[in-house]
Structure formats: structure tokens, C-alpha cells
Amino acid sequence: MPELVHREDRAGSAVLTLDSPANRNALSRQLVDELNRHLADAADDSGVRAVALTATGRTFCAGADLTDPPLQSGRGSFPDVLQRLWDYPKPVVAAVNGHVRAGGLGLVAAADVAIAVTAATFAFTEVRLGLSPAVISVLCLRRMTPVSSARYLLTGEQFDSDEAVRAGLISQVVDDGDLGIETDRILDAFAACEPEALQVTRQLMHAVAEMDVDAGIAHAQGISQKMFATAAAAEGIAAFKEKRAPYWAVRNPPPG
């Protein structure tokens, strides 16, 4: 059976491409299984600084494949993929090449940076099928404004890329021909960052957002003290003073 998710390594990152044109990149059991496997492999790959999700054709993801749906719970299920993405040890970019429906919006909401082409459209179609966007709402409600999420989750209306930016779902809109260029630019930016600092900062963002101010400051203070004491911080500060790139930015092994 042909592979439905392809991995390409570039700019020190792994680009995972959904390639299931027969069902508009819908979330079939095979596609979710392959996506989960590629995400696990990239997480364990020390040469991967970040992961980008994109797709072929004019549809990023049409939601669940209703003829061959993925597992609904447990290891390897679609909720398991969303949990993996939310807890991922590396930054995640969604390069949205086209239309997004239902479950596909969960993949977008799980990303740290989401860019979409002008022609892309979005819709929470579940309510129009007698269903509910239950699982993806956990992530989408963390990204979208309350006003926008109430309207679009409840009505199932279609909205465009510009509205997706205003709603908080998308970071940026680019011309259709510039998606690859902008994705590479973002991945190049991650390639300049120290890997552990990226992981700690991503975890910090998620944790602090759920805390009150007092707990957040106490938590952040501990992380700050720990990071200042690392060898990577010593290298980064020395590189800054010496006006040179730190070893991780030039992708050479650390000295000694």
C-alpha cells in the first residue's frame, strides 16, 4: 500500500507531507498511523530541530475519513496524535497548503506557528453532520478567540485565511506560491536556536499559560536559574560576546 505521509529533511528539520489525494488527505487509520510513526521518529532524531506539517494538492486535511476512521482512543489514535503534537519536544509548524475541515483543524491548532495560503478555507463541519468537534476543541479553544470559536464551532460556517488570523488559529497568510519559501524561512530560524532551549521554552509556554501569576513566576524563575547554569548558556553568552555563531547554529559538534 502506498505511503500516505512522506518525510523530507531540510534546514535541519523534518517536513512531513500528507499525501492521500483520493480522500483529500483525510484522517484515515493508515494516515494517522504513519503520521504518528514519523512524529515519533523525528522526536528521537537529534538532527531534527523542528517539524513542519503540510500536504499535497489543494486540501491540507478534510477531517476524519468516515469510511476508514482512525482509532478514537488509546495508543495510535487521533487524540493520541494531538496529544503527541501538543507535548512535542520540538517546535511544530503547520504549512497549510489548502482547505482544512473538522479534525484537520486540530493539527493546525497543535502547531506553534501556522501559516496558510490565501486560497485556504476553514470549517468546523461536525455540527452539520450531527457530530461535535469535541477532541479538537481542546486545542482549538486554546488558540482561537472566544468570540470566533463560539461562532465557528457552533455554526459550521466556512471562513477564509484572513479570518483565521483574526480568530487566532493562523499566524500568517502568504501567497499561494510562497508557502514553501516562508516555511523554509521559519525552519531556518529554528536552526539558529539551541535544541534544549527550544524544548524547555515550548514546555514553559504551555505550562505557564495554565498557572496563576504567582505560580507562573515561581515556575519560570526555577527554569531560568537552571538554564543559566547550563553549558549551552555559557556557550551562547560567549558566542554573543565574541560576535560569532554558537556551535549549534553552524551545526558543528561542540568542542572537546
Short mmCIF file of C-alpha atoms in Angstrom, two decimals:
data_model
loop_
_atom_site.label_atom_id
_atom_site.label_comp_id
_atom_site.label_asym_id
_atom_site.label_seq_id
_atom_site.Cartn_x
_atom_site.Cartn_y
_atom_site.Cartn_z
CA MET A 1 0.00 0.00 0.00
CA PRO A 2 1.47 3.41 -0.95
CA GLU A 3 2.82 5.57 1.85
CA LEU A 4 0.42 8.40 2.79
CA VAL A 5 2.82 10.53 4.85
CA HIS A 6 6.26 11.40 3.48
CA ARG A 7 9.23 12.78 5.39
CA GLU A 8 11.77 15.15 3.89
CA ASP A 9 14.64 16.56 5.93
CA ARG A 10 15.66 20.13 5.21
CA ALA A 11 17.05 23.13 7.08
CA GLY A 12 17.78 20.80 10.00
CA SER A 13 14.07 20.00 10.30
CA ALA A 14 11.68 17.25 9.24
CA VAL A 15 8.88 18.18 6.84
CA LEU A 16 6.00 15.69 6.99
CA THR A 17 3.67 15.80 3.99
CA LEU A 18 0.18 14.28 3.95
CA ASP A 19 -0.26 12.69 0.54
CA SER A 20 -3.63 11.00 0.22
CA PRO A 21 -5.30 12.70 -2.76
CA ALA A 22 -8.04 10.09 -3.10
CA ASN A 23 -9.73 11.37 0.06
CA ARG A 24 -8.31 14.92 0.22
CA ASN A 25 -5.77 13.98 2.90
CA ALA A 26 -8.49 12.81 5.27
CA LEU A 27 -7.55 11.22 8.57
CA SER A 28 -7.74 7.52 7.73
CA ARG A 29 -6.35 4.89 10.04
CA GLN A 30 -3.32 4.39 7.78
CA LEU A 31 -2.56 8.11 7.51
CA VAL A 32 -2.82 8.65 11.27
CA ASP A 33 -0.64 5.58 11.93
CA GLU A 34 2.04 6.85 9.55
CA LEU A 35 1.88 10.40 10.91
CA ASN A 36 2.27 9.09 14.45
CA ARG A 37 5.26 6.97 13.45
CA HIS A 38 7.01 9.83 11.64
CA LEU A 39 6.43 12.16 14.59
CA ALA A 40 7.93 9.61 16.98
CA ASP A 41 10.97 9.11 14.74
CA ALA A 42 11.56 12.85 14.32
CA ALA A 43 11.24 13.42 18.07
CA ASP A 44 14.05 10.91 18.67
CA ASP A 45 16.25 12.28 15.86
CA SER A 46 18.93 14.59 17.28
CA GLY A 47 19.43 16.09 13.83
CA VAL A 48 15.86 17.42 13.71
CA ARG A 49 15.40 20.88 15.23
CA ALA A 50 11.69 21.28 14.34
CA VAL A 51 8.86 19.56 12.46
CA ALA A 52 6.63 21.02 9.74
CA LEU A 53 3.29 19.54 8.67
CA THR A 54 1.99 20.19 5.16
CA ALA A 55 0.11 18.34 2.41
CA THR A 56 -0.18 17.83 -1.32
CA GLY A 57 -2.93 19.24 -3.52
CA ARG A 58 -5.39 22.00 -2.62
CA THR A 59 -6.59 20.46 0.65
CA PHE A 60 -4.49 20.32 3.81
CA CYS A 61 -6.83 17.89 5.56
CA ALA A 62 -10.52 17.12 5.04
CA GLY A 63 -11.04 15.80 8.58
CA ALA A 64 -11.75 12.21 9.54
CA ASP A 65 -12.10 9.61 6.82
CA LEU A 66 -15.64 8.41 7.56
CA THR A 67 -15.13 5.23 5.52
CA ASP A 68 -11.91 4.24 7.31
CA PRO A 69 -11.80 6.30 10.51
CA PRO A 70 -8.74 6.31 12.76
CA LEU A 71 -8.82 4.86 16.25
CA GLN A 72 -10.82 7.05 18.60
CA SER A 73 -8.88 6.30 21.77
CA GLY A 74 -5.71 4.71 23.02
CA ARG A 75 -2.24 4.42 21.59
CA GLY A 76 -2.06 5.35 17.90
CA SER A 77 -5.45 7.09 17.89
CA PHE A 78 -6.07 10.57 16.51
CA PRO A 79 -6.37 12.00 20.06
CA ASP A 80 -3.01 10.35 20.74
CA VAL A 81 -1.51 12.21 17.76
CA LEU A 82 -2.90 15.54 19.01
CA GLN A 83 -1.53 14.85 22.49
CA ARG A 84 1.86 13.97 20.98
CA LEU A 85 1.91 17.20 19.00
CA TRP A 86 0.89 19.31 22.00
CA ASP A 87 3.61 17.74 24.17
CA TYR A 88 6.16 17.55 21.35
CA PRO A 89 9.79 18.19 22.38
CA LYS A 90 10.43 20.36 19.31
CA PRO A 91 8.65 23.28 17.64
CA VAL A 92 5.85 22.39 15.22
CA VAL A 93 4.95 24.38 12.10
CA ALA A 94 1.73 23.91 10.13
CA ALA A 95 2.23 24.91 6.50
CA VAL A 96 -1.40 24.94 5.40
CA ASN A 97 -1.45 24.49 1.63
CA GLY A 98 -5.23 24.48 1.20
CA HIS A 99 -8.62 23.80 2.73
CA VAL A 100 -8.98 22.49 6.28
CA ARG A 101 -12.05 20.82 7.69
CA ALA A 102 -13.05 19.29 11.03
CA GLY A 103 -10.26 17.15 12.51
CA GLY A 104 -7.68 18.82 10.31
CA LEU A 105 -8.15 21.96 12.38
CA GLY A 106 -6.75 20.04 15.34
CA LEU A 107 -3.45 19.60 13.50
CA VAL A 108 -3.34 23.34 12.81
CA ALA A 109 -4.15 24.26 16.40
CA ALA A 110 -1.43 21.94 17.71
CA ALA A 111 1.26 23.90 15.84
CA ASP A 112 3.35 26.66 17.37
CA VAL A 113 3.44 28.53 14.07
CA ALA A 114 0.70 28.12 11.47
CA ILE A 115 0.90 29.75 8.05
CA ALA A 116 -1.72 29.35 5.33
CA VAL A 117 -2.07 30.21 1.67
CA THR A 118 -4.56 32.86 0.65
CA ALA A 119 -6.84 30.30 -1.01
CA ALA A 120 -7.22 28.14 2.12
CA THR A 121 -10.61 27.93 3.82
CA PHE A 122 -11.55 26.50 7.21
CA ALA A 123 -14.70 24.99 8.73
CA PHE A 124 -15.74 23.02 11.80
CA THR A 125 -18.20 20.89 9.84
CA GLU A 126 -19.00 18.43 12.62
CA VAL A 127 -22.21 20.10 13.80
CA ARG A 128 -23.62 19.92 10.28
CA LEU A 129 -23.13 16.15 10.34
CA GLY A 130 -24.78 15.67 13.70
CA LEU A 131 -21.38 15.41 15.40
CA SER A 132 -19.30 17.61 17.70
CA PRO A 133 -15.73 18.93 17.32
CA ALA A 134 -15.09 17.54 20.78
CA VAL A 135 -11.47 16.36 20.74
CA ILE A 136 -10.06 19.13 18.55
CA SER A 137 -11.87 21.77 20.64
CA VAL A 138 -9.37 21.10 23.45
CA LEU A 139 -6.61 22.63 21.31
CA CYS A 140 -8.65 24.99 19.13
CA LEU A 141 -10.17 26.75 22.15
CA ARG A 142 -6.65 27.43 23.40
CA ARG A 143 -5.76 29.17 20.14
CA MET A 144 -8.91 30.92 19.00
CA THR A 145 -10.62 33.95 20.49
CA PRO A 146 -13.80 33.13 22.47
CA VAL A 147 -15.98 35.14 20.07
CA SER A 148 -14.61 33.40 16.97
CA SER A 149 -14.64 29.91 18.44
CA ALA A 150 -18.25 30.28 19.58
CA ARG A 151 -19.37 31.35 16.13
CA TYR A 152 -17.47 28.85 14.01
CA LEU A 153 -17.67 25.75 16.22
CA LEU A 154 -21.43 26.24 16.63
CA THR A 155 -22.40 27.24 13.07
CA GLY A 156 -20.00 25.15 10.98
CA GLU A 157 -19.60 28.18 8.70
CA GLN A 158 -16.66 28.37 6.32
CA PHE A 159 -14.10 31.14 6.94
CA ASP A 160 -11.06 32.29 4.99
CA SER A 161 -7.38 32.67 5.87
CA ASP A 162 -7.63 36.31 6.88
CA GLU A 163 -10.46 35.47 9.29
CA ALA A 164 -8.40 32.54 10.60
CA VAL A 165 -5.66 35.05 11.53
CA ARG A 166 -8.15 37.29 13.31
CA ALA A 167 -9.55 34.24 15.11
CA GLY A 168 -6.08 33.30 16.38
CA LEU A 169 -5.90 29.99 14.54
CA ILE A 170 -3.33 31.05 11.93
CA SER A 171 -0.18 33.12 12.42
CA GLN A 172 0.27 34.39 8.88
CA VAL A 173 -1.19 34.32 5.37
CA VAL A 174 1.09 34.05 2.32
CA ASP A 175 0.53 34.00 -1.43
CA ASP A 176 -0.12 30.51 -2.74
CA GLY A 177 3.31 30.27 -4.40
CA ASP A 178 5.23 31.43 -1.34
CA LEU A 179 4.27 28.76 1.19
CA GLY A 180 7.45 26.72 0.74
CA ILE A 181 9.66 29.80 0.89
CA GLU A 182 8.08 31.06 4.10
CA THR A 183 8.13 27.59 5.67
CA ASP A 184 11.86 27.27 4.96
CA ARG A 185 12.44 30.74 6.42
CA ILE A 186 10.78 29.71 9.68
CA LEU A 187 12.67 26.40 9.80
CA ASP A 188 15.94 28.27 9.21
CA ALA A 189 15.11 30.45 12.23
CA PHE A 190 14.73 27.34 14.40
CA ALA A 191 18.07 26.06 13.08
CA ALA A 192 19.74 29.03 14.79
CA CYS A 193 18.32 28.05 18.21
CA GLU A 194 19.78 25.70 20.81
CA PRO A 195 17.74 22.45 20.86
CA GLU A 196 17.27 22.12 24.62
CA ALA A 197 16.32 25.80 24.90
CA LEU A 198 13.64 25.25 22.27
CA GLN A 199 12.22 22.26 24.12
CA VAL A 200 12.23 23.98 27.51
CA THR A 201 10.68 27.15 26.11
CA ARG A 202 7.89 25.24 24.35
CA GLN A 203 7.09 23.38 27.56
CA LEU A 204 7.23 26.64 29.52
CA MET A 205 4.71 28.31 27.21
CA HIS A 206 2.19 25.54 27.70
CA ALA A 207 2.70 25.20 31.45
CA VAL A 208 2.69 28.90 32.40
CA ALA A 209 -0.46 29.58 30.39
CA GLU A 210 -2.35 27.30 32.80
CA MET A 211 -0.97 28.89 36.00
CA ASP A 212 -1.87 31.95 38.00
CA VAL A 213 0.72 34.75 38.10
CA ASP A 214 2.35 33.79 41.40
CA ALA A 215 2.76 30.14 40.43
CA GLY A 216 3.88 31.10 36.95
CA ILE A 217 6.63 33.41 38.18
CA ALA A 218 7.88 30.81 40.66
CA HIS A 219 7.91 28.12 37.97
CA ALA A 220 9.63 30.37 35.45
CA GLN A 221 12.24 31.52 37.97
CA GLY A 222 13.31 27.94 38.59
CA ILE A 223 13.62 27.26 34.88
CA SER A 224 15.58 30.48 34.31
CA GLN A 225 18.09 29.63 37.03
CA LYS A 226 18.52 26.11 35.68
CA MET A 227 19.06 27.30 32.10
CA PHE A 228 21.62 29.96 33.08
CA ALA A 229 23.70 27.19 34.67
CA THR A 230 23.94 25.03 31.54
CA ALA A 231 26.97 24.61 29.29
CA ALA A 232 24.82 25.70 26.35
CA ALA A 233 24.10 29.03 28.05
CA ALA A 234 27.82 29.56 28.69
CA GLU A 235 28.50 28.87 25.01
CA GLY A 236 25.68 31.15 23.85
CA ILE A 237 26.80 34.05 26.04
CA ALA A 238 30.45 33.58 25.00
CA ALA A 239 29.45 33.50 21.33
CA PHE A 240 27.45 36.71 21.77
CA LYS A 241 30.43 38.49 23.42
CA GLU A 242 32.85 37.18 20.80
CA LYS A 243 30.48 38.09 17.94
CA ARG A 244 30.44 34.57 16.49
CA ALA A 245 27.82 31.89 15.94
CA PRO A 246 27.39 29.29 18.71
CA TYR A 247 28.26 25.76 17.74
CA TRP A 248 24.62 24.65 17.34
CA ALA A 249 23.85 27.41 14.81
CA VAL A 250 26.59 26.25 12.46
CA ARG A 251 25.66 22.60 13.13
CA ASN A 252 29.13 21.57 14.21
CA PRO A 253 29.64 19.34 17.25
CA PRO A 254 30.53 21.12 20.50
CA PRO A 255 34.29 21.48 21.17
CA GLY A 256 36.03 18.91 23.33
#
